[in-house]
Coordinates of C-alpha atoms and ligand atoms in Angstrom, one line a residue:
X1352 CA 24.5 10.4 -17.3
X1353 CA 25.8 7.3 -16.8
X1354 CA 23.5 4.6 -18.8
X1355 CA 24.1 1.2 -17.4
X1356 CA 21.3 -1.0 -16.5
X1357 CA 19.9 -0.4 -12.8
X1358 CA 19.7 -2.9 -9.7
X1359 CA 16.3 -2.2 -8.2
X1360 CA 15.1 -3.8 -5.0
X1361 CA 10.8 -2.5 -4.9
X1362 CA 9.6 -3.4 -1.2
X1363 CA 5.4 -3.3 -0.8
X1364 CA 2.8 -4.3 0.8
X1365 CA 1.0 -5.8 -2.3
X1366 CA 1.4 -7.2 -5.3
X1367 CA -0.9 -8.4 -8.3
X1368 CA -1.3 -11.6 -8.6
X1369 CA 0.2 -12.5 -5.3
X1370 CA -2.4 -9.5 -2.8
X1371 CA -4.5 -6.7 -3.8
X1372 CA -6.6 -4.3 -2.4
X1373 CA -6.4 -1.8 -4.7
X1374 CA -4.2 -0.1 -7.1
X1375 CA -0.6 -0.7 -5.1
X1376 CA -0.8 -4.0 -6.0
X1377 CA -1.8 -3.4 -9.8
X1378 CA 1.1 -0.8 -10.5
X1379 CA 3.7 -3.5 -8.4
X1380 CA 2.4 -6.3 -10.9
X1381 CA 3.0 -4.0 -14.0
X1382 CA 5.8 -1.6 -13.0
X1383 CA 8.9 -4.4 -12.9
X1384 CA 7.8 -5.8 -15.9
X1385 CA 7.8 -3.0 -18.3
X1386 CA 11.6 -2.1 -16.0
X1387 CA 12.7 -5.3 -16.9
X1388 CA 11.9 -4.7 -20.5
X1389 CA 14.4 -2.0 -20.1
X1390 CA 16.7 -4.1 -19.5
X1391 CA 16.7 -3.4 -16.1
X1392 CA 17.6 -5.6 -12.9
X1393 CA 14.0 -5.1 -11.0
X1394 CA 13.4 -7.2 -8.1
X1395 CA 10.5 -7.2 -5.6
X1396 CA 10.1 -8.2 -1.7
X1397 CA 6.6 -8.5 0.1
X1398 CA 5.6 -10.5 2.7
X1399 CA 4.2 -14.3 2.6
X1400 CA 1.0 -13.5 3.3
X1401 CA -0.5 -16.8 4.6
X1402 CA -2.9 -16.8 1.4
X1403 CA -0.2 -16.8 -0.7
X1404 CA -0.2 -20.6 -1.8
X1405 CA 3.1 -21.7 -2.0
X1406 CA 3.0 -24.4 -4.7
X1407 CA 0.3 -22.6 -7.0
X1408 CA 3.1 -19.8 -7.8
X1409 CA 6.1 -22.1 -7.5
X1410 CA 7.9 -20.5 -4.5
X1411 CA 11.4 -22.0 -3.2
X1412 CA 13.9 -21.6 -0.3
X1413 CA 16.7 -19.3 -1.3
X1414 CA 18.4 -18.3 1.9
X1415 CA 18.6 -20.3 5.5
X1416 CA 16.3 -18.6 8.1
X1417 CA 18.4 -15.7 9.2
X1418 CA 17.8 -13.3 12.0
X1419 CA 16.6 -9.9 11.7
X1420 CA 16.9 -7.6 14.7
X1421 CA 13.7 -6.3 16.0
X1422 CA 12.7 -4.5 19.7
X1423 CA 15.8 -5.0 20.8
X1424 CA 16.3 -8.8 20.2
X1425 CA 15.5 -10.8 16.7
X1426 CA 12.9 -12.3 14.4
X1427 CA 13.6 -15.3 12.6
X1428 CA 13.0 -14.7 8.6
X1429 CA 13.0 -16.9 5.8
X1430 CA 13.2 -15.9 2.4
X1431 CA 11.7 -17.2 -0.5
X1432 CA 11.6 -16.5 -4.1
X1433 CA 9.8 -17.2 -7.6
X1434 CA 10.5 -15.5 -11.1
X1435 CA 7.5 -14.3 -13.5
X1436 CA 7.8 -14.2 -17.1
X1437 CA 9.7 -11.6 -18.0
X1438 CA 12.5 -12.5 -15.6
X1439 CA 10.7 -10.5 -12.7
X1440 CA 12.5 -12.0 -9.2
X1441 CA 10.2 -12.0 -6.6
X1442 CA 11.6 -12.7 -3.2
X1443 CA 8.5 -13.3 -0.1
X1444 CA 9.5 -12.9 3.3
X1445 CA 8.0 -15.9 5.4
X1446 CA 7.4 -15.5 9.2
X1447 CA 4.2 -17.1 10.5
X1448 CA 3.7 -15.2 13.5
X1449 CA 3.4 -11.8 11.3
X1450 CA 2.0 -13.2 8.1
X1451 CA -0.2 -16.3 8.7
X1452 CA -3.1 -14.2 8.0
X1453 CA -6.4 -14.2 6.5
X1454 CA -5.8 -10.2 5.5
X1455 CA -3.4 -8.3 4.4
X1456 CA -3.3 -5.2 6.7
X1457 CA -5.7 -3.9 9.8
X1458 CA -4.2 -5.6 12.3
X1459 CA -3.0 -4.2 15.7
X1460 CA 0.7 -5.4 14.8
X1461 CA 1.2 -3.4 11.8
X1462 CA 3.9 -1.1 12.4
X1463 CA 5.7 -4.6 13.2
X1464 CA 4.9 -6.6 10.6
X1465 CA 5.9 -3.9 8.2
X1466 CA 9.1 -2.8 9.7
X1467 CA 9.8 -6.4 9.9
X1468 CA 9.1 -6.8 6.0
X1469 CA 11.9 -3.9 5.3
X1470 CA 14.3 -4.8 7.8
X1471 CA 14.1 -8.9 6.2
X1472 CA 14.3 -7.0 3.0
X1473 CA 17.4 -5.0 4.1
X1474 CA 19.3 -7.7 6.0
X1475 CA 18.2 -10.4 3.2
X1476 CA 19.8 -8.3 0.4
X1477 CA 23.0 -8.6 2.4
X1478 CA 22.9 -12.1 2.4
X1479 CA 22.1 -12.5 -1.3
X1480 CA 25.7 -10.4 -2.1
X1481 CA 23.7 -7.9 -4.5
X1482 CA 23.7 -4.5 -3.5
X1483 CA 21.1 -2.4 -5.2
X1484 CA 21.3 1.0 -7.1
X1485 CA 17.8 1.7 -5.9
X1486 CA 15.5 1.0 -3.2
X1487 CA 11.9 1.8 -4.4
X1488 CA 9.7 2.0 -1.5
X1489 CA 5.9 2.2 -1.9
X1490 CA 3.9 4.0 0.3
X1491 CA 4.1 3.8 4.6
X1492 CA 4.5 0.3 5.0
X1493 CA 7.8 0.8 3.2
X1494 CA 8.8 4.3 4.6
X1495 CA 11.6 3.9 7.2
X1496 CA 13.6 2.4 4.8
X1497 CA 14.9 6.0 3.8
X1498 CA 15.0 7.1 7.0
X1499 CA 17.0 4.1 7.9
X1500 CA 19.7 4.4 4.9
X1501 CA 20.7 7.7 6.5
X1502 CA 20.9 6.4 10.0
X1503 CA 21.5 3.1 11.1
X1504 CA 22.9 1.6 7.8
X1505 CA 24.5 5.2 6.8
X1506 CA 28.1 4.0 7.6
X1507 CA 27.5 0.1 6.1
X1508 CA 29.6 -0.1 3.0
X1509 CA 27.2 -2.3 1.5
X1510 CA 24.6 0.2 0.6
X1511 CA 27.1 2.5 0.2
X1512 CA 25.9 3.1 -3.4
X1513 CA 22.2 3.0 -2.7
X1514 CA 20.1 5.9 -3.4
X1515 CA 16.3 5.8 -2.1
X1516 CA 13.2 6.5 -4.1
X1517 CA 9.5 6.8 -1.9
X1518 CA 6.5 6.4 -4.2
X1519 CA 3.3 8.1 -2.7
X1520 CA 0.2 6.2 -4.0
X1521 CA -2.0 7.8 -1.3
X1522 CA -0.8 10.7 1.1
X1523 CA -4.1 9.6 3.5
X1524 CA -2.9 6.2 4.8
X1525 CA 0.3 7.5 6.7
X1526 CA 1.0 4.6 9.3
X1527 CA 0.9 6.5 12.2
X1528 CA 1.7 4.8 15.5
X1529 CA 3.1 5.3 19.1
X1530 CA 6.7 6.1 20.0
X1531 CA 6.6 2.1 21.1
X1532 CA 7.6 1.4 16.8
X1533 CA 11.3 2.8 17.9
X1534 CA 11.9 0.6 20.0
X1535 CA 10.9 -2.2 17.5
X1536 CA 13.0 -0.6 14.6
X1537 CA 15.9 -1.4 17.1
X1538 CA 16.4 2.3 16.9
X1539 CA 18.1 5.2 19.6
X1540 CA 15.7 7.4 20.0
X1541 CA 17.4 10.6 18.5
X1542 CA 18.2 8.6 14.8
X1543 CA 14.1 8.7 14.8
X1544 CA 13.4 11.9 16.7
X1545 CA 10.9 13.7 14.2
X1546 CA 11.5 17.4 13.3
X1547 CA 9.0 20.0 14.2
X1548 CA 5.9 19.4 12.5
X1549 CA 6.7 15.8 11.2
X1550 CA 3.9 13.9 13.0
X1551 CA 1.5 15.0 16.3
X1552 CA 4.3 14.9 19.4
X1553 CA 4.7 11.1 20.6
X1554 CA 3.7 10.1 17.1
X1555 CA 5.8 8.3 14.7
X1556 CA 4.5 8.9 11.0
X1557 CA 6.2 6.3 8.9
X1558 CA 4.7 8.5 5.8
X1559 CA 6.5 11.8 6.7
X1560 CA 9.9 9.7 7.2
X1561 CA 9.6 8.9 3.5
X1562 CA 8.8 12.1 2.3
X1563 CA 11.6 13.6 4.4
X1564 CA 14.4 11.2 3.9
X1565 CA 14.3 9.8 0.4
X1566 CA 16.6 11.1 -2.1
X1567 CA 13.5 11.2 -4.4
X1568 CA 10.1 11.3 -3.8
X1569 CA 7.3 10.7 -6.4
X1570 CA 3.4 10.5 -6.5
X1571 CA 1.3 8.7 -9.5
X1572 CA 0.3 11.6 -11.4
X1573 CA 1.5 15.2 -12.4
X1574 CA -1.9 16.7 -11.3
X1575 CA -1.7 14.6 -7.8
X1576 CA 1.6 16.2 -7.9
X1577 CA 0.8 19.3 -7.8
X1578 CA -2.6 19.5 -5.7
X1579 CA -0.7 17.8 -2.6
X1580 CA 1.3 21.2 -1.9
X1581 CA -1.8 22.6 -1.2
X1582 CA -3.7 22.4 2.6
X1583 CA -6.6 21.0 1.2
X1584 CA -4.8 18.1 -0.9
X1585 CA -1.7 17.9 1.6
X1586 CA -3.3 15.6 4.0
X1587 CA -0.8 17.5 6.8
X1588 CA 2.0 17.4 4.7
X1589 CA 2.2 20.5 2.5
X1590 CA 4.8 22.3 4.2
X1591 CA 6.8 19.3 4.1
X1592 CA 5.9 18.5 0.5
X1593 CA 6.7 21.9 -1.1
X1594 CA 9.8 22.0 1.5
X1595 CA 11.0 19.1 -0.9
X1596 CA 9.2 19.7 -4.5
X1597 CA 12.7 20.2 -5.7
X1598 CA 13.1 16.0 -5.3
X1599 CA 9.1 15.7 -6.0
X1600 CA 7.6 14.4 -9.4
X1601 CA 4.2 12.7 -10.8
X1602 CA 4.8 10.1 -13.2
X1603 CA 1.3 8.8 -14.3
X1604 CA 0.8 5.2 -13.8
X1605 CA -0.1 2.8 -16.9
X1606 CA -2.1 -0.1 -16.5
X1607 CA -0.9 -3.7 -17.1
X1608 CA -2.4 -4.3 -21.1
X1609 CA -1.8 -8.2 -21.0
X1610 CA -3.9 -8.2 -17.8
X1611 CA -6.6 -5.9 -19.3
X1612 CA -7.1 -6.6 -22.8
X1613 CA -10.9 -6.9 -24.2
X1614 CA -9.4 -8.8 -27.5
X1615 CA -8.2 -11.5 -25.0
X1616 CA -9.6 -11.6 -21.6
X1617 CA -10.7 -14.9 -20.3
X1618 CA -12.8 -13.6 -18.4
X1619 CA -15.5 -12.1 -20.5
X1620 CA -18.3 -13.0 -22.6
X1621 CA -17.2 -12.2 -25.8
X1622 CA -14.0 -10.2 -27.2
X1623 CA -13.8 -7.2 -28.9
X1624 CA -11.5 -4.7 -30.1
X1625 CA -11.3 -0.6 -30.8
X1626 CA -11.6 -2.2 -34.5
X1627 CA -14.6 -3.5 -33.8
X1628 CA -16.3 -3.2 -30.7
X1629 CA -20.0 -4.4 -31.4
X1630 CA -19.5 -7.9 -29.7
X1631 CA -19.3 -5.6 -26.4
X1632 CA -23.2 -6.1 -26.5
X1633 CA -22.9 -9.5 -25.4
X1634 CA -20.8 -8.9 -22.7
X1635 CA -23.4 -6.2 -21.3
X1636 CA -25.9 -8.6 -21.7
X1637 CA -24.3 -11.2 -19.6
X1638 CA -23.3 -8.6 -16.7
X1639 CA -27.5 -7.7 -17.1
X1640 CA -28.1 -11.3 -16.2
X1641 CA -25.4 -11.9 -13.8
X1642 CA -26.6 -8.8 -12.0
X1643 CA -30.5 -10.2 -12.3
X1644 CA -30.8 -6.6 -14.0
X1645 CA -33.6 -6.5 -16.3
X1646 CA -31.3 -7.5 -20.1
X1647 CA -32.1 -4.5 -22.1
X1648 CA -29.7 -3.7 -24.9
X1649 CA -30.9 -0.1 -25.1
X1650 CA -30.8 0.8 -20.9
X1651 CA -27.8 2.4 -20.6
X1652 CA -25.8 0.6 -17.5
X1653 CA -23.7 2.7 -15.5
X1654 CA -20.2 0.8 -13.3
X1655 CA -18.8 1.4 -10.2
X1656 CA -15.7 -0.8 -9.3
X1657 CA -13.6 1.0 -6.3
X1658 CA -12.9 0.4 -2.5
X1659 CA -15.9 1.6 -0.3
X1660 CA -14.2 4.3 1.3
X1661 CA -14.6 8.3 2.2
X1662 CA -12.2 9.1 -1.0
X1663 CA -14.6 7.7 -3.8
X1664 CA -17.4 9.5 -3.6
X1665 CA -20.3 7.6 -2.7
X1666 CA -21.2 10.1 -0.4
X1667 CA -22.0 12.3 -3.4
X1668 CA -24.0 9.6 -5.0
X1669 CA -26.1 9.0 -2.0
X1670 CA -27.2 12.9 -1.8
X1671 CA -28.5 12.3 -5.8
X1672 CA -29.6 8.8 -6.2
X1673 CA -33.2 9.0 -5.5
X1674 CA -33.6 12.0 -8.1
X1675 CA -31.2 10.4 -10.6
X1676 CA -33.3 7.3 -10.2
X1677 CA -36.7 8.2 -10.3
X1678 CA -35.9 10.4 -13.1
X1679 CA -33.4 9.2 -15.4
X1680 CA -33.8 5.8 -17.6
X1681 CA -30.0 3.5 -16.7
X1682 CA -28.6 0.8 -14.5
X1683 CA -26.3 0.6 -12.0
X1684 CA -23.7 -2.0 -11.2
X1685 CA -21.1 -1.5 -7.5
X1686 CA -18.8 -3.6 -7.0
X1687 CA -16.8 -2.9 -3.6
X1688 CA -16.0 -3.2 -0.2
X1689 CA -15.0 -1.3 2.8
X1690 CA -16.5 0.9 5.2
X1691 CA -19.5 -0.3 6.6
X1692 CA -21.3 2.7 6.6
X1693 CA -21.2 2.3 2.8
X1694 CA -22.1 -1.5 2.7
X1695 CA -25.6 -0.4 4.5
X1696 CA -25.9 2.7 2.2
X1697 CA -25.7 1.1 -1.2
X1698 CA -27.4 -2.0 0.1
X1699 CA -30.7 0.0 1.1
X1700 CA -30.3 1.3 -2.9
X1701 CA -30.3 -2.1 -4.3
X1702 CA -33.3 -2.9 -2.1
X1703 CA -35.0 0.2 -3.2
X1704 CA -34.6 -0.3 -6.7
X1705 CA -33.7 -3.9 -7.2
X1706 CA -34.5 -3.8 -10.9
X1707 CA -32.2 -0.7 -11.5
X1708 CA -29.3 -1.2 -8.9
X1709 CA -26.8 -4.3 -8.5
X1710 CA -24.6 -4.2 -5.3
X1711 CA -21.7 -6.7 -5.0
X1712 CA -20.3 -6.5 -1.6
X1713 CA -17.0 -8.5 -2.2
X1714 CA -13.7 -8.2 -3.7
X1715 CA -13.6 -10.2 -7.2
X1716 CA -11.2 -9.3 -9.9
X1717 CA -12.8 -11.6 -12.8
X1718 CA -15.9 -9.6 -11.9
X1719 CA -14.5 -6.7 -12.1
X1720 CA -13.4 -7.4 -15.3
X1721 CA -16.6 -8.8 -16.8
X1722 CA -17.9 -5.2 -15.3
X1723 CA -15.9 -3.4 -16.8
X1724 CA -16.5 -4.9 -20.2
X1725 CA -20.2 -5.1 -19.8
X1726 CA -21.3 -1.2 -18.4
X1727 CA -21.5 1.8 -20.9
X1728 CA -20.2 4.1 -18.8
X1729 CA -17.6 3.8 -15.2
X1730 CA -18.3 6.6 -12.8
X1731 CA -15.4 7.8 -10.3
X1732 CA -16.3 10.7 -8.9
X1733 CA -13.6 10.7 -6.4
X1734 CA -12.9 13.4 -3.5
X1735 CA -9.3 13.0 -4.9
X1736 CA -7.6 10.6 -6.4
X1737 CA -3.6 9.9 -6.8
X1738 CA -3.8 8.3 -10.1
X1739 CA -6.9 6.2 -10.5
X1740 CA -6.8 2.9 -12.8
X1741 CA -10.6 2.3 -12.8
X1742 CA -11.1 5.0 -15.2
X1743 CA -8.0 3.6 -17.4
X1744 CA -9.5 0.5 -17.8
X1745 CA -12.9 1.0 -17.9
X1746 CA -11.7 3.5 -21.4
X1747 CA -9.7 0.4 -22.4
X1748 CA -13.1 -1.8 -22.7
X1749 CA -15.1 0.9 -24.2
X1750 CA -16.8 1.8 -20.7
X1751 CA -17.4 5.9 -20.8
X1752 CA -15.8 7.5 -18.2
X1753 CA -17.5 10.0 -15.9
X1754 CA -15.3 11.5 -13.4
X1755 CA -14.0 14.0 -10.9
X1756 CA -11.7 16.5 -12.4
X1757 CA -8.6 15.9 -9.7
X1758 CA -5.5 14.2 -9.5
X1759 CA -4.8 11.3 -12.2
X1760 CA -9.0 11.6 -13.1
X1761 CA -8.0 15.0 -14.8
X1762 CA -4.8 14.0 -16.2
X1763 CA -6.2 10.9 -18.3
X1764 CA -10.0 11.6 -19.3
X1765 CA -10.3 14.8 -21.3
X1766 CA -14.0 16.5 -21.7
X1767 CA -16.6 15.1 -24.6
X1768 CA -17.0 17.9 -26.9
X1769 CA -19.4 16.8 -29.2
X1770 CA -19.3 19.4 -31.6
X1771 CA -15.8 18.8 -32.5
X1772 CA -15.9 15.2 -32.1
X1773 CA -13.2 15.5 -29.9
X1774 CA -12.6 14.0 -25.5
X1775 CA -12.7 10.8 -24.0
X1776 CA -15.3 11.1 -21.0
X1777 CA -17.8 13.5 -18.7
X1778 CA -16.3 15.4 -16.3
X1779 CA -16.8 17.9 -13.3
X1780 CA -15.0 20.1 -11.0
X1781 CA -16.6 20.9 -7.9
X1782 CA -17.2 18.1 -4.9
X1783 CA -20.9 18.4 -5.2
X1784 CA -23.9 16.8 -6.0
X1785 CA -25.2 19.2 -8.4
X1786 CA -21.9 19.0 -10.4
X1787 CA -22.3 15.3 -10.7
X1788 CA -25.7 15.2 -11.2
X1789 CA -24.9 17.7 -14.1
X1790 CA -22.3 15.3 -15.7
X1791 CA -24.5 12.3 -15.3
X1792 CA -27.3 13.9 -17.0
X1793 CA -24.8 14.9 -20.2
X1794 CA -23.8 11.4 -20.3
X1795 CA -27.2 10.1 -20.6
X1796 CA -28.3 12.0 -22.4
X1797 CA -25.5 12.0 -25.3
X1798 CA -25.7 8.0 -24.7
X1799 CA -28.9 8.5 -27.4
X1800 CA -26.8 9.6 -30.3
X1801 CA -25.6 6.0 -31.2
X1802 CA -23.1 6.9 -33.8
X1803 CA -21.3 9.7 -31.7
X1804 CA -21.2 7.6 -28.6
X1805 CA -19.8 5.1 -30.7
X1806 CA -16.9 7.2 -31.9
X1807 CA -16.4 8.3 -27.7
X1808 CA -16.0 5.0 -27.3
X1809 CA -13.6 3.9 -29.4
X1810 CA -11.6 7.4 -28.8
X1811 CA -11.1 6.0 -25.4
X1812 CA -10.3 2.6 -26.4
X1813 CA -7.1 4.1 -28.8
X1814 CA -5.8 5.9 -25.5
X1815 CA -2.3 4.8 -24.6
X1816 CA -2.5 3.9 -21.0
X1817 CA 0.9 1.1 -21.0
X1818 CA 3.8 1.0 -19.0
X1819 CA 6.2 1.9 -21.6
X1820 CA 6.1 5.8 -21.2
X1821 CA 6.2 5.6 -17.5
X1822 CA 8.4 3.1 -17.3
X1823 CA 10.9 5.3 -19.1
X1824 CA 10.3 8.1 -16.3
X1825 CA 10.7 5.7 -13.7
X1826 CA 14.2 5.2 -14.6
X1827 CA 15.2 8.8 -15.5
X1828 CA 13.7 9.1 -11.6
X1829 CA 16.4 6.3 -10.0
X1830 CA 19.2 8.1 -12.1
X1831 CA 18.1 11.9 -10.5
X1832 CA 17.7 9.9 -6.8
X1833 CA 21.4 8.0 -7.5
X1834 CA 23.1 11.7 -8.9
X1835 CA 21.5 13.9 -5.8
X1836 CA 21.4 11.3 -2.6
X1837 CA 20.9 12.9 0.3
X1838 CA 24.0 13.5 2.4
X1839 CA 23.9 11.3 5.9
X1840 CA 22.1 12.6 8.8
X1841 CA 24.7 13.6 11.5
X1842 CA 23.4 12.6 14.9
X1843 CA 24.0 15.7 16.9
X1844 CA 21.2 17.3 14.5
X1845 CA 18.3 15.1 15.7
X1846 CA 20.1 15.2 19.7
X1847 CA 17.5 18.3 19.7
X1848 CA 14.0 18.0 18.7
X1849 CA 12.6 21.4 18.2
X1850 CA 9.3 22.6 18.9
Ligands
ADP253 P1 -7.2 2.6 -5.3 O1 -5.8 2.2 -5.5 O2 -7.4 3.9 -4.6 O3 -8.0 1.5 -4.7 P2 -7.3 2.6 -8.2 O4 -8.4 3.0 -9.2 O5 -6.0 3.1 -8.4 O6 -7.9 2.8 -6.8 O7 -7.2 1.0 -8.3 C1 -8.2 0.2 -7.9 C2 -7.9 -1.2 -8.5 O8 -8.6 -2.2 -7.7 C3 -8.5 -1.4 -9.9 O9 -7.8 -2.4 -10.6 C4 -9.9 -1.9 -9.6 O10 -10.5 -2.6 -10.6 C5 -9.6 -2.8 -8.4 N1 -10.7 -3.0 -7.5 C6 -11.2 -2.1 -6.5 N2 -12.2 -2.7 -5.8 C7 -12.4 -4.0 -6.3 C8 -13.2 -5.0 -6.0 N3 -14.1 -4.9 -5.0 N4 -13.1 -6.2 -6.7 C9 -12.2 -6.3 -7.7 N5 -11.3 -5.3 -8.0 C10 -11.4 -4.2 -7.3

């Protein structure tokens, strides 16, 4: 295999610290880094999201605006760029009609502001002279750009040499629009006509492109891996999925240990370490009183830190809170937001039991952070989950895990066995209230044996959860996407669509 260092070009949505929602933008902050270490070229193109303060993170001019074609005429772009430490070249793509925005996505003009993003990406690689080995695309926002490599660019000698990896951090959001996207991709009709089964007729699914044109495809955990060839996993794309499991992997995702780091973190009350972990007391203290929770050392206090949505299980917490609460001694802290239907739900708990229950309704990493490092336990009890980081970090500041046994859950927090002194969490199988309930009541009640819980603890605290190991993966992935890229896609296949 041929060993020189790798040009990567990663195109996403998000990006820690530049947007975040959720755990896209985590892995995009943490991923390039540890590639760089490598001693690889990684470089990374988002959009200048209007938020995105331009002196604060030191951003420049690189290329004059350019234009990029788009439904049937041209966009102007601009480009800009900054480097992080390690070297990490992050170039922005500026365009105030798509990006001057409070948010990041959920609005009308999606499909164009992220087809815009990739084509700027595309055409701005061009422009810089430096063709890349890989393009790493990251979930829908990013998918055409397989499809496109195959079709429209398949004869450009510039990315003659690129191969196209599509990461898969959450087969439910698929970015599914009208046939009208064609048109603003600039495309004829038959370079995008989907095969059978590919999306509902007169739909474009910018997720199935990437699972069906990349020359690699990969998902954020071996478990996740496996469970989305399966109907109930596949979110409608199973067939497609084990069509292609020859090109499919899981690599487990780290998280980012400068970012996450009890022994350092300014955000916290007091440090601590898997050496000695007792100043962790403080630090639930504070949370207590942030949370205008009774501050009881011996209360055990239970965190939630996820997006408020149908994946995360709240819906299973909901069916058990009342007896969980009326009968069981512990605290709980949420910190999320989302659906709405969940903002009333766990906002009727805190009024219900306002000294056991803390709700924060917002988005706040520092929070998050001070959460993390102040709960005993973190509680995911996810419907499914591609990789999860909550339940990474939470070990990594001595919070317990208590989780869903699915996807990435199941693949990083192994069952408490007391007897042998051996696991890192609580954990449960089936999607049901019972279950949970089951594991919550373990967890509590093992939280009394001080000394044991002590050892969980730390157990969880020694877990390897860094880049380094995945990172490593990552690049034995471009080199199988380079040697095995997909042949081009002849038009006269696509001039019939069937079904
Ligand atoms: P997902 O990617 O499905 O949202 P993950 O567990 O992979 O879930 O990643 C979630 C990331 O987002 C974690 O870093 C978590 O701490 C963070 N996060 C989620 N909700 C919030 C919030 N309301 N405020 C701050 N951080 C949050």
């Amino acid at each position: 295999m041929n060993e020189r260092p790798l040009r990567v070009l990663m195109l996403a949505a998000e990006m820690v610290p530049f947007a975040k929602t959720g755990g896209l933008a985590d892995v995009l902050g943490a991923l390039p880094k540890a590639l760089r270490g490598l001693g690889h070229d990684v470089r990374v193109c988002l959009p200048r999201y209007g938020f995105i303060d331009k002196t604060r993170f030191g951003l420049r001019r690189v290329l004059e605006p350019f234009p990029v074609p788009m439904n049937s005429g041209t966009e102007v772009a601009e480009i800009l760029m900054t480097e992080l430490d390690r070297g990490v070249i992050v170039y922005f793509v500026e365009n105030a009609k798509f990006y001057d925005r409070e948010g990041i996505y959920m609005y009308p003009d999606d499909a164009d502001r992220f087809i815009f993003l990739c084509r700027a990406g595309l055409e701005m690689l061009r422009r810089l002279a430096w063709p890349p080995d890989i393009i790493h695309c990251h979930d829908w926002h990013t998918a055409l750009v397989p499809n496109w490599l195959v079709t429209i660019y398949r004869d450009d000698p510039f990315f003659a040499g690129t191969a196209t990896v599509y990461t898969v951090h959450n087969l439910a959001y698929q970015g599914v629009f009208g046939h009208r996207v064609l048109e603003i991709a600039g495309l004829a009709r038959y370079e995008f006509e989907a095969p059978a089964g590919l999306a509902p007729k007169h739909q474009i699914n910018f997720m199935g492109r990437g699972l069906f044109y990349a020359d690699v495809i990969n998902t954020v955990s071996p478990t996740y891996a496996s469970e989305i060839l399966t109907p109930e996993y596949g979110e409608g794309f199973d067939w497609l999925l084990r069509e292609r499991r020859d090109r499919l992997y899981g690599i487990l995702n780290g998280i980012d240990y400068e970012v996450f780091n009890p022994a350092t973190d300014p955000h916290i009350a007091a440090h601590y370490s898997a050496a000695d972990p007792t100043p962790k007391r403080i630090d639930k203290e504070a949370l207590q009183a942030e949370a205008g929770l009774p501050v009881t050392a011996e209360t055990p206090l239970i965190g939630m830190i996820a997006r408020l949505s149908d994946q995360k299980g709240f819906d299973l917490l909901a069916q058990i809170a009342d007896p969980l609460l009326q009968n069981l001694e512990f605290q709980l802290v949420v910190l999320g937001t989302g659906d709405e239907h969940y903002h009333r739900l766990l906002s009727d708990l805190q009024r219900r039991y306002p000294t056991r229950v803390k709700v924060f309704l917002t988005f706040n990493a520092p929070l998050a952070q001070r959460i993390y490092a102040g709960t005993d336990m973190f509680l995911m009890p996810s419907r499914f989950e591609p990789c999860g980081l909550g339940q990474m970090i939470a070990m990594r500041y001595g919070s317990v895990p208590i989780v869903r046994r699915t996807g990435g859950l199941a693949d990083t927090v192994q069952e408490y066995k007391p007897e042998c002194g051996t696991g890192t969490g609580f954990t449960f199988g089936p999607y049901d209230g019972l279950a949970l309930l089951t594991a919550l009541v373990k967890a509590l009640a093992n939280y009394a044996h001080r000394e044991a819980w002590g050892a969980l603890l730390r157990r969880g605290m020694s877990m390897d959860f860094s880049w380094q190991a995945s990172a490593e993966k990552y690049i034995d992935l471009y080199r199988r996407a380079l040697a095995g890229r997909r042949q081009p896609v002849a038009p006269a296949e696509f001039d019939e669509v069937p079904g």
